[in-house]
XYZ file of N, CA and C in Angstrom:
618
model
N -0.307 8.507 -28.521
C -1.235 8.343 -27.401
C -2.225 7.217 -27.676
N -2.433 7.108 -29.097
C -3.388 6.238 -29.418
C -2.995 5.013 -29.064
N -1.563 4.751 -29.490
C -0.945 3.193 -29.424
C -0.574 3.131 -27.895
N -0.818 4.317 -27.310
C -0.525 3.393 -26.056
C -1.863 3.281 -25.324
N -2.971 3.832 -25.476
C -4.277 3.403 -24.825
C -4.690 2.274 -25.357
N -4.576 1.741 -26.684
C -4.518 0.429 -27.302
C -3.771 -0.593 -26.555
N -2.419 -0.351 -26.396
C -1.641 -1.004 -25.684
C -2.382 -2.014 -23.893
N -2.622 -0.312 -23.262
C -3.230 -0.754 -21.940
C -4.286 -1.897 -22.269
N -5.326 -1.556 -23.251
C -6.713 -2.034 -23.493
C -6.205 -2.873 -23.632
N -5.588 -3.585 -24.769
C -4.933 -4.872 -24.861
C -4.596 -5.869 -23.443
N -3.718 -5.091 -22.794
C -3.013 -5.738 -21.580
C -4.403 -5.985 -20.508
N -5.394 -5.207 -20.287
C -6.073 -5.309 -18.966
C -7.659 -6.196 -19.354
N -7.884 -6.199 -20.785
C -8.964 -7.041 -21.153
C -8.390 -8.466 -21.523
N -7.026 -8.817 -20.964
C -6.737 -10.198 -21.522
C -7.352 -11.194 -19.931
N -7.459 -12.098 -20.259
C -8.284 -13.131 -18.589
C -6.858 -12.940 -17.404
N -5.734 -12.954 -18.099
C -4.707 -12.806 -17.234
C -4.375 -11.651 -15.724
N -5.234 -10.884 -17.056
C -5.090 -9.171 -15.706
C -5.095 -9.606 -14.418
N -6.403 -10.038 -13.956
C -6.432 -10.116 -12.563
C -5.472 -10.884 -11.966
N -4.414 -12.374 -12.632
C -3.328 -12.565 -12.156
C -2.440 -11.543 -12.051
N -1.871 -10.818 -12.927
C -0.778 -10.192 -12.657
C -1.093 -8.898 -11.457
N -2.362 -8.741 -11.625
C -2.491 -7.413 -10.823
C -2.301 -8.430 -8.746
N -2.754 -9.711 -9.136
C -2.803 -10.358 -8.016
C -1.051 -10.263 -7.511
N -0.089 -10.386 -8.661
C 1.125 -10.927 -8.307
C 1.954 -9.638 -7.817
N 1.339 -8.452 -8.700
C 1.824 -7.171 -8.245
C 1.520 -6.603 -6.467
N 0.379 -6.846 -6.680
C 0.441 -6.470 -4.899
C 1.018 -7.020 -4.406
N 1.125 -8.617 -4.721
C 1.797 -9.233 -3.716
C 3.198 -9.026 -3.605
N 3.992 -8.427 -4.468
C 5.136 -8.349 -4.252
C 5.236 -6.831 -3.706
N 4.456 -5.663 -4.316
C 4.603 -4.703 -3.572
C 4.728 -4.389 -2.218
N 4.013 -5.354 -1.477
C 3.312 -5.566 -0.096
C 4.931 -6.133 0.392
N 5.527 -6.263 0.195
C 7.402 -6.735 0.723
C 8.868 -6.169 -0.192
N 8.095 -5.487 -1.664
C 9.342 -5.185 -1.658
C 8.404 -3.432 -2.620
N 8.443 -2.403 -2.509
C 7.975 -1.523 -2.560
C 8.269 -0.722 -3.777
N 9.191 -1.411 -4.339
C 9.367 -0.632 -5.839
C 8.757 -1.025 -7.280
N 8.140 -2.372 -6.809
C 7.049 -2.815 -7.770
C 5.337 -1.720 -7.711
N 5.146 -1.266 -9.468
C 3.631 -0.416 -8.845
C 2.781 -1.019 -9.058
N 2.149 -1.870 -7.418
C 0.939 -2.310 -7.424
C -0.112 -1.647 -7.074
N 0.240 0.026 -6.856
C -1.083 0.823 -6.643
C -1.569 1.278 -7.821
N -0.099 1.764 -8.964
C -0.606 1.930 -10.227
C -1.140 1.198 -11.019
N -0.781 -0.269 -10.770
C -1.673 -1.105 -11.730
C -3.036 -1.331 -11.228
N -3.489 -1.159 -10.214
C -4.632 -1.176 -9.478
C -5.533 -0.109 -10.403
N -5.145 1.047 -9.960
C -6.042 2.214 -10.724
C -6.341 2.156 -11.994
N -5.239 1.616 -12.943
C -4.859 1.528 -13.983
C -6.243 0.917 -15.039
N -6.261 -0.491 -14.227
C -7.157 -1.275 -14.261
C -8.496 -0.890 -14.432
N -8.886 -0.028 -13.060
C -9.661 0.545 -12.434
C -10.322 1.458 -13.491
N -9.629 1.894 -14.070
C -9.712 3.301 -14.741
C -10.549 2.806 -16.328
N -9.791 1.715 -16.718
C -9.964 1.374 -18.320
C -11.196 1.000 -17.575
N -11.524 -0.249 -16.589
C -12.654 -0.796 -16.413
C -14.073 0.557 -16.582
N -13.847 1.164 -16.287
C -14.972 2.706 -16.469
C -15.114 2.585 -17.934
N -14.211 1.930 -19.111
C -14.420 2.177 -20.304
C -14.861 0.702 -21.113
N -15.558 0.530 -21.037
C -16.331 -0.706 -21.410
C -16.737 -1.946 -20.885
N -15.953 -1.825 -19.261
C -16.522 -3.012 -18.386
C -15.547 -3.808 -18.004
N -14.465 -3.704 -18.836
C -13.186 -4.949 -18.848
C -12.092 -4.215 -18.874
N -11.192 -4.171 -17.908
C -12.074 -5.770 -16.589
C -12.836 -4.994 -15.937
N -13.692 -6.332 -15.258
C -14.410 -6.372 -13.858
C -13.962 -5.502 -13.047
N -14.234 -4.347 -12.795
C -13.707 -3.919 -11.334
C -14.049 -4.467 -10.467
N -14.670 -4.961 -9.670
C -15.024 -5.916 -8.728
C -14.426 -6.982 -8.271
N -13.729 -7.349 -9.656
C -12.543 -8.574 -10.062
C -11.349 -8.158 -9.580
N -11.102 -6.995 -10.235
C -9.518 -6.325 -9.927
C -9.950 -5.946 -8.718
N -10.525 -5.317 -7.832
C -10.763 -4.658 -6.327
C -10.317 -6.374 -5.657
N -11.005 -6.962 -5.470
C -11.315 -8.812 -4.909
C -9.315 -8.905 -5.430
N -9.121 -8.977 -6.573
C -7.314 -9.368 -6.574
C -6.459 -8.937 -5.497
N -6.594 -7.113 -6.192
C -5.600 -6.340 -5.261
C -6.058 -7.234 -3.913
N -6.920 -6.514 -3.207
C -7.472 -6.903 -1.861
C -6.540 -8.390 -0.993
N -6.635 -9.740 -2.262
C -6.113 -10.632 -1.756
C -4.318 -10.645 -1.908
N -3.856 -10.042 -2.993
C -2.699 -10.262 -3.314
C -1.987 -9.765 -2.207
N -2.525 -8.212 -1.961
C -1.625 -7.000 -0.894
C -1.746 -7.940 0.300
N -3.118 -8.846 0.519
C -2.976 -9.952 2.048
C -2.155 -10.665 1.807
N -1.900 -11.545 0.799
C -0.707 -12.303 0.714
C 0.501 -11.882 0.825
N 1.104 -11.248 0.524
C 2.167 -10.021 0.393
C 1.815 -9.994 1.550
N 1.369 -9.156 2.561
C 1.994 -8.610 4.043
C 2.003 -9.837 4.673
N 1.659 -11.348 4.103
C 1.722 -12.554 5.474
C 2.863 -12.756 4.724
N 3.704 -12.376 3.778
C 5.363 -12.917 3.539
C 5.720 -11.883 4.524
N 5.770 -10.658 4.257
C 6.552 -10.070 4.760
C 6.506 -10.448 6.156
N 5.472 -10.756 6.864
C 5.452 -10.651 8.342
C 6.031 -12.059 8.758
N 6.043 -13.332 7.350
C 6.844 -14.569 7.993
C 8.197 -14.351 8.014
N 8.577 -12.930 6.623
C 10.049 -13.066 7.224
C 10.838 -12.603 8.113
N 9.991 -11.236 8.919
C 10.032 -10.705 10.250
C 10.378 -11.743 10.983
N 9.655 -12.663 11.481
C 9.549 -13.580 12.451
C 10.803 -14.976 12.245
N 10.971 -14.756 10.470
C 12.016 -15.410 10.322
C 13.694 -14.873 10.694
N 13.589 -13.828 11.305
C 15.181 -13.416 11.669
C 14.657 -11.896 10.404
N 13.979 -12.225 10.293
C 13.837 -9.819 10.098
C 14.151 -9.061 11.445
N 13.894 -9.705 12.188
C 14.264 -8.163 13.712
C 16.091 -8.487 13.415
N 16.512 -9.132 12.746
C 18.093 -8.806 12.928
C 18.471 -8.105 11.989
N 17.522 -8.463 10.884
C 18.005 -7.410 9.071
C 17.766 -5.774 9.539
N 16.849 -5.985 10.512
C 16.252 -4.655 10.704
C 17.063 -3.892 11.338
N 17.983 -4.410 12.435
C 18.954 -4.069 13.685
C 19.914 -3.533 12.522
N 20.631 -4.329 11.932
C 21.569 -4.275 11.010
C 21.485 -2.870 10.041
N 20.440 -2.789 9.670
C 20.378 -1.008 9.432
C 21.149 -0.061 9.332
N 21.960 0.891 8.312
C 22.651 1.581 8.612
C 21.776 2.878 9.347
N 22.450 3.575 10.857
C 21.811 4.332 11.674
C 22.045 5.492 10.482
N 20.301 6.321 10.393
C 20.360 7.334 9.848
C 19.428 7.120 8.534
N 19.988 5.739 8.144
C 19.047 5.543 6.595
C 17.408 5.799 7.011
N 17.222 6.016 5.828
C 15.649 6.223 5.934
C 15.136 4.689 6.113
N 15.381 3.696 5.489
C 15.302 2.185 6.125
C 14.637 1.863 7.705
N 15.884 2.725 7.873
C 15.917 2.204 9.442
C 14.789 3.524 10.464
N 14.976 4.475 9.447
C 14.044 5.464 10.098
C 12.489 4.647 10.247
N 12.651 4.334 8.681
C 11.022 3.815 9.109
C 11.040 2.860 9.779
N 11.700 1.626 10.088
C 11.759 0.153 10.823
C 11.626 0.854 12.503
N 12.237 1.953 13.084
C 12.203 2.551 14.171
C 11.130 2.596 14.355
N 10.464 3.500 13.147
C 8.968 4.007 13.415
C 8.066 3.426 13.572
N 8.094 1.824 12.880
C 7.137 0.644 12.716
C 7.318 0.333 13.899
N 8.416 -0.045 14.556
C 9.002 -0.709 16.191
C 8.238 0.290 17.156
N 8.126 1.419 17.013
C 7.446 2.600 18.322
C 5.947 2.150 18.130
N 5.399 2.676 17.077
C 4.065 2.233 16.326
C 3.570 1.360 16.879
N 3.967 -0.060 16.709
C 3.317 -1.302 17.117
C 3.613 -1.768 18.258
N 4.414 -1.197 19.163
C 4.071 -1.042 20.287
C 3.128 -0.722 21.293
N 3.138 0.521 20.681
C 1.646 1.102 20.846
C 0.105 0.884 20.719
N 0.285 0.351 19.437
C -1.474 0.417 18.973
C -0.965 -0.286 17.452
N -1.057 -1.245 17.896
C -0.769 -2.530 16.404
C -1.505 -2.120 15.546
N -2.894 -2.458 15.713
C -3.751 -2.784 14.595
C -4.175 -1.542 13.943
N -4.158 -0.571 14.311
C -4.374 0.882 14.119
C -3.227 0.985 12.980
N -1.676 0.799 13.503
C -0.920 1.348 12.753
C -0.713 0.358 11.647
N -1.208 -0.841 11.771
C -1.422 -1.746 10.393
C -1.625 -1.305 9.182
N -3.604 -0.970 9.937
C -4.170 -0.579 8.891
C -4.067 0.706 8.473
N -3.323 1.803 8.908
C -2.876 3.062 8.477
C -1.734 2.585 7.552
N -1.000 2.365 7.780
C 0.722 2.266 7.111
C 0.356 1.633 5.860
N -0.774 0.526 6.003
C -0.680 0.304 3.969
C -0.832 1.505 2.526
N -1.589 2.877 3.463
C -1.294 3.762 2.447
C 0.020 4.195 2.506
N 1.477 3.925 3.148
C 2.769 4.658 3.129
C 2.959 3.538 2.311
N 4.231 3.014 1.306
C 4.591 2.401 0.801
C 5.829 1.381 1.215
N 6.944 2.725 2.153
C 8.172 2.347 3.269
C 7.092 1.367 4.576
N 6.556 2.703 4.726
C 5.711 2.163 5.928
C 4.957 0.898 5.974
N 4.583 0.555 4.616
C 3.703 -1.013 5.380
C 4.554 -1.950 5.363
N 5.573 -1.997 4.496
C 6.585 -2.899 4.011
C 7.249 -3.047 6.143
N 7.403 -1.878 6.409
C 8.578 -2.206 7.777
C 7.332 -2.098 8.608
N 6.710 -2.029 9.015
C 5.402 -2.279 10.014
C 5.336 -4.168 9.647
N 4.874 -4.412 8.401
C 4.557 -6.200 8.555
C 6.168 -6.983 8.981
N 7.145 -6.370 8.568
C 8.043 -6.800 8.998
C 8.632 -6.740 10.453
N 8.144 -5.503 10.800
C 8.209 -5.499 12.417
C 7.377 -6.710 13.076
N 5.807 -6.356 13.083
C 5.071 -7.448 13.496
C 5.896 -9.029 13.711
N 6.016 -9.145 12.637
C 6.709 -10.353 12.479
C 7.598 -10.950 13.158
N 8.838 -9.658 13.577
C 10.041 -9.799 14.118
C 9.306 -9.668 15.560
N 8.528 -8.934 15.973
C 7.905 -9.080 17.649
C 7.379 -9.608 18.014
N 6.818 -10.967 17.211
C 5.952 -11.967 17.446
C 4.162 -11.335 17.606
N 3.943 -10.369 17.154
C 3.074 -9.539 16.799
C 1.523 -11.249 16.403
N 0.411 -11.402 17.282
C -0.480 -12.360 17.240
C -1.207 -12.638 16.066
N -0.934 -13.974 14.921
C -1.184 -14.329 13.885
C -2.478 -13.694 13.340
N -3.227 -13.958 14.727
C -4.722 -13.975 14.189
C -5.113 -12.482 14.487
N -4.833 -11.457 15.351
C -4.552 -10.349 15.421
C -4.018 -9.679 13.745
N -2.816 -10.381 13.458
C -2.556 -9.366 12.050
C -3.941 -9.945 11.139
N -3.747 -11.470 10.820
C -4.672 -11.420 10.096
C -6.148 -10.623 9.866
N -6.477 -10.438 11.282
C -7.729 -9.368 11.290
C -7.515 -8.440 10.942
N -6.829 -7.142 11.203
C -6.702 -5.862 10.933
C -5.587 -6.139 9.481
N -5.008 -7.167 8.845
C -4.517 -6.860 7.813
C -5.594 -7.048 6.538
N -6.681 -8.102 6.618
C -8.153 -8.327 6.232
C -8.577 -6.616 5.884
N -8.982 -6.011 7.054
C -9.668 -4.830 7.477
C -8.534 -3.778 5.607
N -6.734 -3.715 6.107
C -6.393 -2.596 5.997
C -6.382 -2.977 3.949
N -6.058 -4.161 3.497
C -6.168 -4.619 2.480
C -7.590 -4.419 1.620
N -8.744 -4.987 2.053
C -9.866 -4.402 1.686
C -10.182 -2.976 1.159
N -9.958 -2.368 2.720
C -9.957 -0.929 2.499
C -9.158 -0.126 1.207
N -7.691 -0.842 1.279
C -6.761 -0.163 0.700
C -7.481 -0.738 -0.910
N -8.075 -1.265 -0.893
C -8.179 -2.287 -2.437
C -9.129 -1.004 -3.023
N -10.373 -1.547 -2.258
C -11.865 -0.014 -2.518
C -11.050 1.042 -3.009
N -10.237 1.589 -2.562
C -9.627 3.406 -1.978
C -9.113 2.909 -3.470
N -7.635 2.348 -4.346
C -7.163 2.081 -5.202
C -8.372 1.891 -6.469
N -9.206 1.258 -6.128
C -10.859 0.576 -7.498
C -11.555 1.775 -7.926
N -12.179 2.313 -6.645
C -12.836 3.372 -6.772
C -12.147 4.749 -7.223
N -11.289 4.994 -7.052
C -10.567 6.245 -7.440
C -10.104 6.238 -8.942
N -9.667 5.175 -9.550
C -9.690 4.428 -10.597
C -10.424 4.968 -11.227
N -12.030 4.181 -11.083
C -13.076 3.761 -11.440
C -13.582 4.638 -12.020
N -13.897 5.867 -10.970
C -14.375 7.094 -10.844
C -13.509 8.291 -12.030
N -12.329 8.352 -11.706
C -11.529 8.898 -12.772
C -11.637 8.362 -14.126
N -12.091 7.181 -14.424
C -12.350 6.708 -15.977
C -13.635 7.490 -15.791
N -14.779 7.759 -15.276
C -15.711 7.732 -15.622
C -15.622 9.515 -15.912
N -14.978 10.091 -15.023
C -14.432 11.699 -15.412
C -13.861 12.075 -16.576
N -13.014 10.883 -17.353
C -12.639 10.891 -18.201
C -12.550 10.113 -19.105
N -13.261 10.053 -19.175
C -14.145 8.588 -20.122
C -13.702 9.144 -21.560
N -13.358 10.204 -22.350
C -12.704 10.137 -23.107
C -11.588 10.224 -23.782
N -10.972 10.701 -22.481
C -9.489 10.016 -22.479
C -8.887 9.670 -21.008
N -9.305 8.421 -21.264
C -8.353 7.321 -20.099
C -7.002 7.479 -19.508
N -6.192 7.911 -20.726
C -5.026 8.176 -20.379
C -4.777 8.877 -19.386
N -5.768 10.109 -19.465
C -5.642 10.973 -18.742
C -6.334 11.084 -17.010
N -6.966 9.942 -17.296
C -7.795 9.082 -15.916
C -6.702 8.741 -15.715
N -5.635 8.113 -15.962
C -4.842 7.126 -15.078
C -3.919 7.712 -14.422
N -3.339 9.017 -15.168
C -2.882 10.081 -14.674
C -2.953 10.739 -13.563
N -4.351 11.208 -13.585
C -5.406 11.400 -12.800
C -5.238 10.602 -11.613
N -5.475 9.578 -11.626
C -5.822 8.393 -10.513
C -4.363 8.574 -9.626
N -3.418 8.324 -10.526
C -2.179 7.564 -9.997
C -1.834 8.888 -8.939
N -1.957 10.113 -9.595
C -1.485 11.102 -8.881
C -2.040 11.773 -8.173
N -3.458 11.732 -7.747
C -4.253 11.274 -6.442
C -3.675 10.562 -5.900
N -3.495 9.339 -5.990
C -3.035 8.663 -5.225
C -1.349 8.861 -4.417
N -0.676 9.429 -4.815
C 0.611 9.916 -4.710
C 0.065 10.992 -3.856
N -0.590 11.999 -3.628
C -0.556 13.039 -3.553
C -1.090 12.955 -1.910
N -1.943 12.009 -1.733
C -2.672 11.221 -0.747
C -1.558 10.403 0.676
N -0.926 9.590 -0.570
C 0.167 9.227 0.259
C 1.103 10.285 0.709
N 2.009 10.768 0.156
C 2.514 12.179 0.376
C 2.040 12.830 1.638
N 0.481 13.434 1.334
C -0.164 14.267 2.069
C -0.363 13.531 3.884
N 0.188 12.264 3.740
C -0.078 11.243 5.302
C 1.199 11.699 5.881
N 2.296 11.330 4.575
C 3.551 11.089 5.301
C 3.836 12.457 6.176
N 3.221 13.082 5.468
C 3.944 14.702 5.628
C 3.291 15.009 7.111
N 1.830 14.922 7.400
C 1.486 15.370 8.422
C 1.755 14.167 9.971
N 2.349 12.767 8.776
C 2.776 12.034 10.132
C 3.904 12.797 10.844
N 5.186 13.356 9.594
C 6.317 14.039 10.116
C 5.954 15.425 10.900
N 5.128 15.828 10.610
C 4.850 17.032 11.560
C 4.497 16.711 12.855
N 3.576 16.206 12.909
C 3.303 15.309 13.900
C 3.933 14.610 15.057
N 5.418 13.741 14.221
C 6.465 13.551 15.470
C 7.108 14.390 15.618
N 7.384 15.730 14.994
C 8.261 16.666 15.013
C 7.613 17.221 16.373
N 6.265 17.785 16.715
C 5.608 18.709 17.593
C 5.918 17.894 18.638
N 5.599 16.036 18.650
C 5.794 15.531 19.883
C 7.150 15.694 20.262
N 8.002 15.471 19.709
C 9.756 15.765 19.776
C 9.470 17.305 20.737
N 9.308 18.064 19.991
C 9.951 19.604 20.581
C 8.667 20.203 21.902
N 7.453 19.179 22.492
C 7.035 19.106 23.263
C 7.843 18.688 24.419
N 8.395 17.021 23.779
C 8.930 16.093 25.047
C 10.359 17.119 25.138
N 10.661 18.120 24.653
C 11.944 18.673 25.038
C 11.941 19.476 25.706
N 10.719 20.480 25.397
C 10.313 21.683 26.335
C 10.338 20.766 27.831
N 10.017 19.562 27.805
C 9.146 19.280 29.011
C 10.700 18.815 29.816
């Protein structure tokens, strides 16, 4: 346990951190199996233990990287994503969520923007929808500003806060953090699915 809290300390007090944590969102933000929420907290967490890094630093990264990241994803929407998306096998969860992003932003864009960056499926096929619907530049940019920020704080602070709960063992902050954070996401998806389920067996009664 020792060599690996050494390990982290090592990795997140080098000047580099805030790049990689920059490069991690950004790729998370389009392809979803990279953990840029865990390295967020991660960060977050040691920073509670002597200052380094900056949380403020790492919050300001995430924040910009996850913006960079959703303006790829949403150029490649617009680049011929509404056809990757079509292409879908019917049934995959893929396409479940790309459906869901397509109903969504129909509806109420900027709302479901800045909600869907806590799903992981979900923000990835929401910026890619946008994209593919010609969804208004300066429109995403605003509410993706708004959902990035937010999402950055929510990732720093939970972090932050968990080092400081466990300020003597970190490890167990990050633990802590990450699975809050899981538990959070989880806890959305679940009551989103209930949610279309009631509207479903409403619009059927009706």
């Amino acid at each position: 346990m020792d060599a690996l809290l050494d390990l982290l300390r090592g990795t997140v007090t080098s000047p580099w951190v805030y790049l990689v944590i920059f490069g991690l969102t950004a790729v998370d933000a389009f392809f979803p199996a990279v953990p840029g929420e865990a390295a967020v907290i991660t960060a977050a967490v040691l920073a509670a233990d002597g200052g380094h890094p900056n949380v403020v630093a790492v919050i300001a990264a995430a924040a910009l990287g996850a913006l960079v990241g959703d303006h790829i994803s949403y150029a490649i929407g617009r680049g011929g994503g509404g056809n990757r998306l079509a292409r879908l096998p019917a049934g995959s969860r893929r396409r479940a969520s790309s459906d869901w992003a397509r109903h969504a932003v129909d509806r109420r864009g900027g709302l479901i923007l800045t909600t869907s960056r806590y799903l992981p499926g979900g923000r990835t096929a929401v910026t890619l929808t946008m994209g593919a619907v010609r969804y208004p530049r300066r429109s995403f940019l605003l509410y993706d500003s708004i959902a990035t920020v937010t999402w950055a704080l929510y990732c720093g602070l939970l972090g932050y806060f968990g080092g400081l709960a466990f300020e003597r063992d970190p490890v167990r902050g990050v633990l802590v953090g990450v699975g809050l954070a899981v538990t959070v996401t989880f806890g959305i998806e679940g009551f989103r699915r209930l949610r279309s389920r009631a509207r479903r067996r409403a619009a059927a009664h009706h």
